[in-house]
Amino acid sequence: MFRRLKPDQMVECVCNVRLEELMERGICNIIIDLDNTLAPWGEDQIIPEVYQWVKAGHEMGFKFCIVSNSSPKRVRYFASRLGMLAAFKRWKPFSRAFKSALTQLNGNQRNTAVIGDQIFTDIFGGNRLNLYTILVEPISKKEFIGTRVMRFLEKTIIKRRKP
Ligand SMILES: [Mg+2]
């Protein structure tokens, strides 16, 4: 159980994820969370650094698919602005959310990474399918009330499970 909650990598911001390093690992597909990973929760702006990182990824040949528990309208908006695929209404951490993204990306366990800000959805879901997982710090302190409750539990696990 705890093993599945441990990310392969931890970074401050998605824009600090080193794309060259992923490529060296053979990774060319990225399943990515939306709220507080790509954009602040409840806001529709895209931080320039994040935008640049995505652009660089596309130029290097990475394919992205957003997997989010957010509304389809919101997911569609970011997917179109960032040139990403998207999996809708597939609740994380259930495997079908990630499987739907893998199908769209034509990806597999060896060439796909998952990036997100939550251990119990993004990291747990990705690890269950043996994908390479990267935990980022949430962009904004503001978040869904249910998420805030989970943060208390996450903090305990991060302390115990530094990679
Ligand atoms: Mg999130």
PDB file of C-alpha atoms and ligand atoms in Angstrom:
ATOM      1  CA  MET A   1       0.000   0.000   0.000  1.00  0.00           C
ATOM      2  CA  PHE A   2       2.616   2.575   1.062  1.00  0.00           C
ATOM      3  CA  ARG A   3       4.840   1.647  -1.844  1.00  0.00           C
ATOM      4  CA  ARG A   4       2.078   2.732  -4.195  1.00  0.00           C
ATOM      5  CA  LEU A   5       1.890   6.136  -2.548  1.00  0.00           C
ATOM      6  CA  LYS A   6       5.524   6.919  -3.188  1.00  0.00           C
ATOM      7  CA  PRO A   7       6.328   9.058  -6.247  1.00  0.00           C
ATOM      8  CA  ASP A   8       9.399   8.282  -8.348  1.00  0.00           C
ATOM      9  CA  GLN A   9      10.301  11.973  -8.309  1.00  0.00           C
ATOM     10  CA  MET A  10       9.281  15.097  -6.390  1.00  0.00           C
ATOM     11  CA  VAL A  11       9.636  18.610  -7.815  1.00  0.00           C
ATOM     12  CA  GLU A  12       8.461  22.064  -6.837  1.00  0.00           C
ATOM     13  CA  CYS A  13       6.624  22.986 -10.028  1.00  0.00           C
ATOM     14  CA  VAL A  14       5.701  21.177 -13.205  1.00  0.00           C
ATOM     15  CA  CYS A  15       8.045  23.570 -15.011  1.00  0.00           C
ATOM     16  CA  ASN A  16      10.926  22.032 -13.022  1.00  0.00           C
ATOM     17  CA  VAL A  17      10.278  18.586 -14.451  1.00  0.00           C
ATOM     18  CA  ARG A  18      13.297  17.890 -16.624  1.00  0.00           C
ATOM     19  CA  LEU A  19      12.012  16.779 -19.974  1.00  0.00           C
ATOM     20  CA  GLU A  20      15.457  15.694 -21.229  1.00  0.00           C
ATOM     21  CA  GLU A  21      15.728  13.326 -18.291  1.00  0.00           C
ATOM     22  CA  LEU A  22      12.317  11.826 -19.045  1.00  0.00           C
ATOM     23  CA  MET A  23      13.310  11.356 -22.633  1.00  0.00           C
ATOM     24  CA  GLU A  24      16.491   9.556 -21.533  1.00  0.00           C
ATOM     25  CA  ARG A  25      14.262   7.186 -19.582  1.00  0.00           C
ATOM     26  CA  GLY A  26      12.376   6.453 -22.784  1.00  0.00           C
ATOM     27  CA  ILE A  27       9.343   8.445 -21.764  1.00  0.00           C
ATOM     28  CA  CYS A  28       7.468  10.313 -24.504  1.00  0.00           C
ATOM     29  CA  ASN A  29       3.924  10.476 -23.091  1.00  0.00           C
ATOM     30  CA  ILE A  30       2.788  12.532 -20.139  1.00  0.00           C
ATOM     31  CA  ILE A  31      -0.477  12.086 -18.305  1.00  0.00           C
ATOM     32  CA  ILE A  32      -0.985  15.304 -16.414  1.00  0.00           C
ATOM     33  CA  ASP A  33      -3.315  16.633 -13.741  1.00  0.00           C
ATOM     34  CA  LEU A  34      -4.998  20.010 -14.222  1.00  0.00           C
ATOM     35  CA  ASP A  35      -5.917  21.707 -10.940  1.00  0.00           C
ATOM     36  CA  ASN A  36      -2.925  22.952  -9.010  1.00  0.00           C
ATOM     37  CA  THR A  37      -0.558  21.151 -11.368  1.00  0.00           C
ATOM     38  CA  LEU A  38      -1.060  23.017 -14.662  1.00  0.00           C
ATOM     39  CA  ALA A  39      -3.148  25.894 -13.315  1.00  0.00           C
ATOM     40  CA  PRO A  40      -4.232  27.293  -9.962  1.00  0.00           C
ATOM     41  CA  TRP A  41      -7.418  25.676  -8.704  1.00  0.00           C
ATOM     42  CA  GLY A  42     -10.557  27.544  -9.838  1.00  0.00           C
ATOM     43  CA  GLU A  43      -8.635  29.958 -12.069  1.00  0.00           C
ATOM     44  CA  ASP A  44      -8.251  29.945 -15.817  1.00  0.00           C
ATOM     45  CA  GLN A  45      -4.888  31.647 -16.244  1.00  0.00           C
ATOM     46  CA  ILE A  46      -1.848  29.722 -17.380  1.00  0.00           C
ATOM     47  CA  ILE A  47       1.417  30.717 -15.724  1.00  0.00           C
ATOM     48  CA  PRO A  48       3.968  31.692 -18.439  1.00  0.00           C
ATOM     49  CA  GLU A  49       6.597  29.245 -17.074  1.00  0.00           C
ATOM     50  CA  VAL A  50       4.121  26.385 -17.329  1.00  0.00           C
ATOM     51  CA  TYR A  51       3.128  27.450 -20.829  1.00  0.00           C
ATOM     52  CA  GLN A  52       6.791  27.508 -21.903  1.00  0.00           C
ATOM     53  CA  TRP A  53       7.420  24.099 -20.382  1.00  0.00           C
ATOM     54  CA  VAL A  54       4.496  22.580 -22.291  1.00  0.00           C
ATOM     55  CA  LYS A  55       5.650  24.255 -25.502  1.00  0.00           C
ATOM     56  CA  ALA A  56       9.172  22.860 -25.046  1.00  0.00           C
ATOM     57  CA  GLY A  57       7.647  19.429 -24.434  1.00  0.00           C
ATOM     58  CA  HIS A  58       5.707  19.553 -27.675  1.00  0.00           C
ATOM     59  CA  GLU A  59       8.804  20.639 -29.560  1.00  0.00           C
ATOM     60  CA  MET A  60      10.695  17.665 -28.140  1.00  0.00           C
ATOM     61  CA  GLY A  61       7.934  15.345 -29.300  1.00  0.00           C
ATOM     62  CA  PHE A  62       6.116  14.681 -26.033  1.00  0.00           C
ATOM     63  CA  LYS A  63       2.390  13.956 -26.117  1.00  0.00           C
ATOM     64  CA  PHE A  64       0.223  15.104 -23.218  1.00  0.00           C
ATOM     65  CA  CYS A  65      -3.156  14.003 -21.928  1.00  0.00           C
ATOM     66  CA  ILE A  66      -4.967  15.794 -19.115  1.00  0.00           C
ATOM     67  CA  VAL A  67      -6.652  13.525 -16.590  1.00  0.00           C
ATOM     68  CA  SER A  68      -8.672  15.579 -14.168  1.00  0.00           C
ATOM     69  CA  ASN A  69     -11.647  15.190 -11.880  1.00  0.00           C
ATOM     70  CA  SER A  70     -12.581  18.773 -12.775  1.00  0.00           C
ATOM     71  CA  SER A  71     -15.565  19.693 -14.988  1.00  0.00           C
ATOM     72  CA  PRO A  72     -15.358  18.628 -18.667  1.00  0.00           C
ATOM     73  CA  LYS A  73     -15.804  22.269 -19.694  1.00  0.00           C
ATOM     74  CA  ARG A  74     -12.757  23.322 -17.706  1.00  0.00           C
ATOM     75  CA  VAL A  75     -10.693  20.360 -18.856  1.00  0.00           C
ATOM     76  CA  ARG A  76     -11.615  21.020 -22.501  1.00  0.00           C
ATOM     77  CA  TYR A  77     -10.636  24.682 -22.175  1.00  0.00           C
ATOM     78  CA  PHE A  78      -7.125  23.894 -20.908  1.00  0.00           C
ATOM     79  CA  ALA A  79      -6.652  20.970 -23.292  1.00  0.00           C
ATOM     80  CA  SER A  80      -7.362  23.216 -26.268  1.00  0.00           C
ATOM     81  CA  ARG A  81      -5.225  26.083 -24.975  1.00  0.00           C
ATOM     82  CA  LEU A  82      -2.268  23.797 -24.280  1.00  0.00           C
ATOM     83  CA  GLY A  83      -2.674  21.461 -27.247  1.00  0.00           C
ATOM     84  CA  MET A  84      -3.254  18.413 -25.071  1.00  0.00           C
ATOM     85  CA  LEU A  85      -5.531  15.397 -25.253  1.00  0.00           C
ATOM     86  CA  ALA A  86      -7.968  14.898 -22.397  1.00  0.00           C
ATOM     87  CA  ALA A  87      -9.787  12.147 -20.545  1.00  0.00           C
ATOM     88  CA  PHE A  88     -13.116  13.283 -19.131  1.00  0.00           C
ATOM     89  CA  LYS A  89     -15.199  12.133 -16.201  1.00  0.00           C
ATOM     90  CA  ARG A  90     -12.954   9.203 -15.381  1.00  0.00           C
ATOM     91  CA  TRP A  91     -12.483   9.475 -11.701  1.00  0.00           C
ATOM     92  CA  LYS A  92      -8.961   9.301 -10.412  1.00  0.00           C
ATOM     93  CA  PRO A  93      -7.429   7.255  -8.865  1.00  0.00           C
ATOM     94  CA  PHE A  94      -9.482   4.567 -10.637  1.00  0.00           C
ATOM     95  CA  SER A  95      -7.446   2.813 -13.281  1.00  0.00           C
ATOM     96  CA  ARG A  96      -9.905   3.512 -16.073  1.00  0.00           C
ATOM     97  CA  ALA A  97      -9.012   7.214 -15.873  1.00  0.00           C
ATOM     98  CA  PHE A  98      -5.381   6.440 -16.630  1.00  0.00           C
ATOM     99  CA  LYS A  99      -6.200   3.626 -19.047  1.00  0.00           C
ATOM    100  CA  SER A 100      -8.339   5.976 -21.089  1.00  0.00           C
ATOM    101  CA  ALA A 101      -5.409   8.414 -21.266  1.00  0.00           C
ATOM    102  CA  LEU A 102      -2.964   5.634 -22.168  1.00  0.00           C
ATOM    103  CA  THR A 103      -5.223   4.524 -25.025  1.00  0.00           C
ATOM    104  CA  GLN A 104      -5.479   8.068 -26.375  1.00  0.00           C
ATOM    105  CA  LEU A 105      -1.731   8.549 -26.130  1.00  0.00           C
ATOM    106  CA  ASN A 106      -1.029   5.085 -27.487  1.00  0.00           C
ATOM    107  CA  GLY A 107       1.302   4.783 -24.497  1.00  0.00           C
ATOM    108  CA  ASN A 108       2.412   1.986 -22.196  1.00  0.00           C
ATOM    109  CA  GLN A 109       4.093   1.371 -18.826  1.00  0.00           C
ATOM    110  CA  ARG A 110       7.545   2.009 -20.171  1.00  0.00           C
ATOM    111  CA  ASN A 111       7.006   5.242 -22.072  1.00  0.00           C
ATOM    112  CA  THR A 112       4.470   7.135 -19.970  1.00  0.00           C
ATOM    113  CA  ALA A 113       4.789   9.351 -16.910  1.00  0.00           C
ATOM    114  CA  VAL A 114       2.108  10.769 -14.611  1.00  0.00           C
ATOM    115  CA  ILE A 115       2.498  14.255 -13.138  1.00  0.00           C
ATOM    116  CA  GLY A 116       0.206  15.606 -10.438  1.00  0.00           C
ATOM    117  CA  ASP A 117      -0.019  17.368  -7.092  1.00  0.00           C
ATOM    118  CA  GLN A 118      -1.943  14.746  -5.143  1.00  0.00           C
ATOM    119  CA  ILE A 119      -0.648  11.492  -3.726  1.00  0.00           C
ATOM    120  CA  PHE A 120      -4.003   9.777  -3.338  1.00  0.00           C
ATOM    121  CA  THR A 121      -5.222  10.427  -6.852  1.00  0.00           C
ATOM    122  CA  ASP A 122      -2.334  11.165  -9.229  1.00  0.00           C
ATOM    123  CA  ILE A 123       0.502   9.187  -7.663  1.00  0.00           C
ATOM    124  CA  PHE A 124      -1.520   6.250  -6.359  1.00  0.00           C
ATOM    125  CA  GLY A 125      -3.373   5.926  -9.670  1.00  0.00           C
ATOM    126  CA  GLY A 126      -0.189   6.097 -11.727  1.00  0.00           C
ATOM    127  CA  ASN A 127       1.749   3.667  -9.540  1.00  0.00           C
ATOM    128  CA  ARG A 128      -1.063   1.133  -9.710  1.00  0.00           C
ATOM    129  CA  LEU A 129      -0.447   0.917 -13.441  1.00  0.00           C
ATOM    130  CA  ASN A 130       3.334   0.941 -12.926  1.00  0.00           C
ATOM    131  CA  LEU A 131       3.758   4.298 -14.638  1.00  0.00           C
ATOM    132  CA  TYR A 132       6.592   6.678 -13.762  1.00  0.00           C
ATOM    133  CA  THR A 133       5.153   9.140 -11.233  1.00  0.00           C
ATOM    134  CA  ILE A 134       6.140  12.720 -10.439  1.00  0.00           C
ATOM    135  CA  LEU A 135       4.666  14.671  -7.554  1.00  0.00           C
ATOM    136  CA  VAL A 136       4.613  18.480  -7.819  1.00  0.00           C
ATOM    137  CA  GLU A 137       3.805  20.998  -5.121  1.00  0.00           C
ATOM    138  CA  PRO A 138       0.349  22.543  -5.575  1.00  0.00           C
ATOM    139  CA  ILE A 139       0.485  25.860  -7.491  1.00  0.00           C
ATOM    140  CA  SER A 140      -2.056  27.488  -5.231  1.00  0.00           C
ATOM    141  CA  LYS A 141      -2.952  27.138  -1.569  1.00  0.00           C
ATOM    142  CA  LYS A 142      -6.582  27.437  -2.581  1.00  0.00           C
ATOM    143  CA  GLU A 143      -8.295  24.127  -3.230  1.00  0.00           C
ATOM    144  CA  PHE A 144     -11.373  21.975  -2.992  1.00  0.00           C
ATOM    145  CA  ILE A 145     -12.383  21.359   0.640  1.00  0.00           C
ATOM    146  CA  GLY A 146     -12.110  17.574   0.220  1.00  0.00           C
ATOM    147  CA  THR A 147      -8.590  18.011  -1.105  1.00  0.00           C
ATOM    148  CA  ARG A 148      -7.566  20.009   1.939  1.00  0.00           C
ATOM    149  CA  VAL A 149      -8.584  17.145   4.196  1.00  0.00           C
ATOM    150  CA  MET A 150      -6.444  14.755   2.150  1.00  0.00           C
ATOM    151  CA  ARG A 151      -3.441  17.094   2.498  1.00  0.00           C
ATOM    152  CA  PHE A 152      -3.157  16.294   6.194  1.00  0.00           C
ATOM    153  CA  LEU A 153      -2.807  12.631   5.342  1.00  0.00           C
ATOM    154  CA  GLU A 154      -0.400  13.365   2.494  1.00  0.00           C
ATOM    155  CA  LYS A 155       1.924  15.316   4.773  1.00  0.00           C
ATOM    156  CA  THR A 156       2.275  12.341   7.059  1.00  0.00           C
ATOM    157  CA  ILE A 157       3.133  10.071   4.149  1.00  0.00           C
ATOM    158  CA  ILE A 158       5.625  12.456   2.529  1.00  0.00           C
ATOM    159  CA  LYS A 159       7.504  12.720   5.827  1.00  0.00           C
ATOM    160  CA  ARG A 160       7.661   8.996   6.096  1.00  0.00           C
ATOM    161  CA  ARG A 161       8.396   8.266   2.471  1.00  0.00           C
ATOM    162  CA  LYS A 162      10.992  10.662   1.077  1.00  0.00           C
ATOM    163  CA  PRO A 163      12.182   9.115  -2.183  1.00  0.00           C
TER     164      PRO A 163
HETATM  165 MG    MG B   1      -4.542  18.490  -8.700  1.00  0.00          MG
END
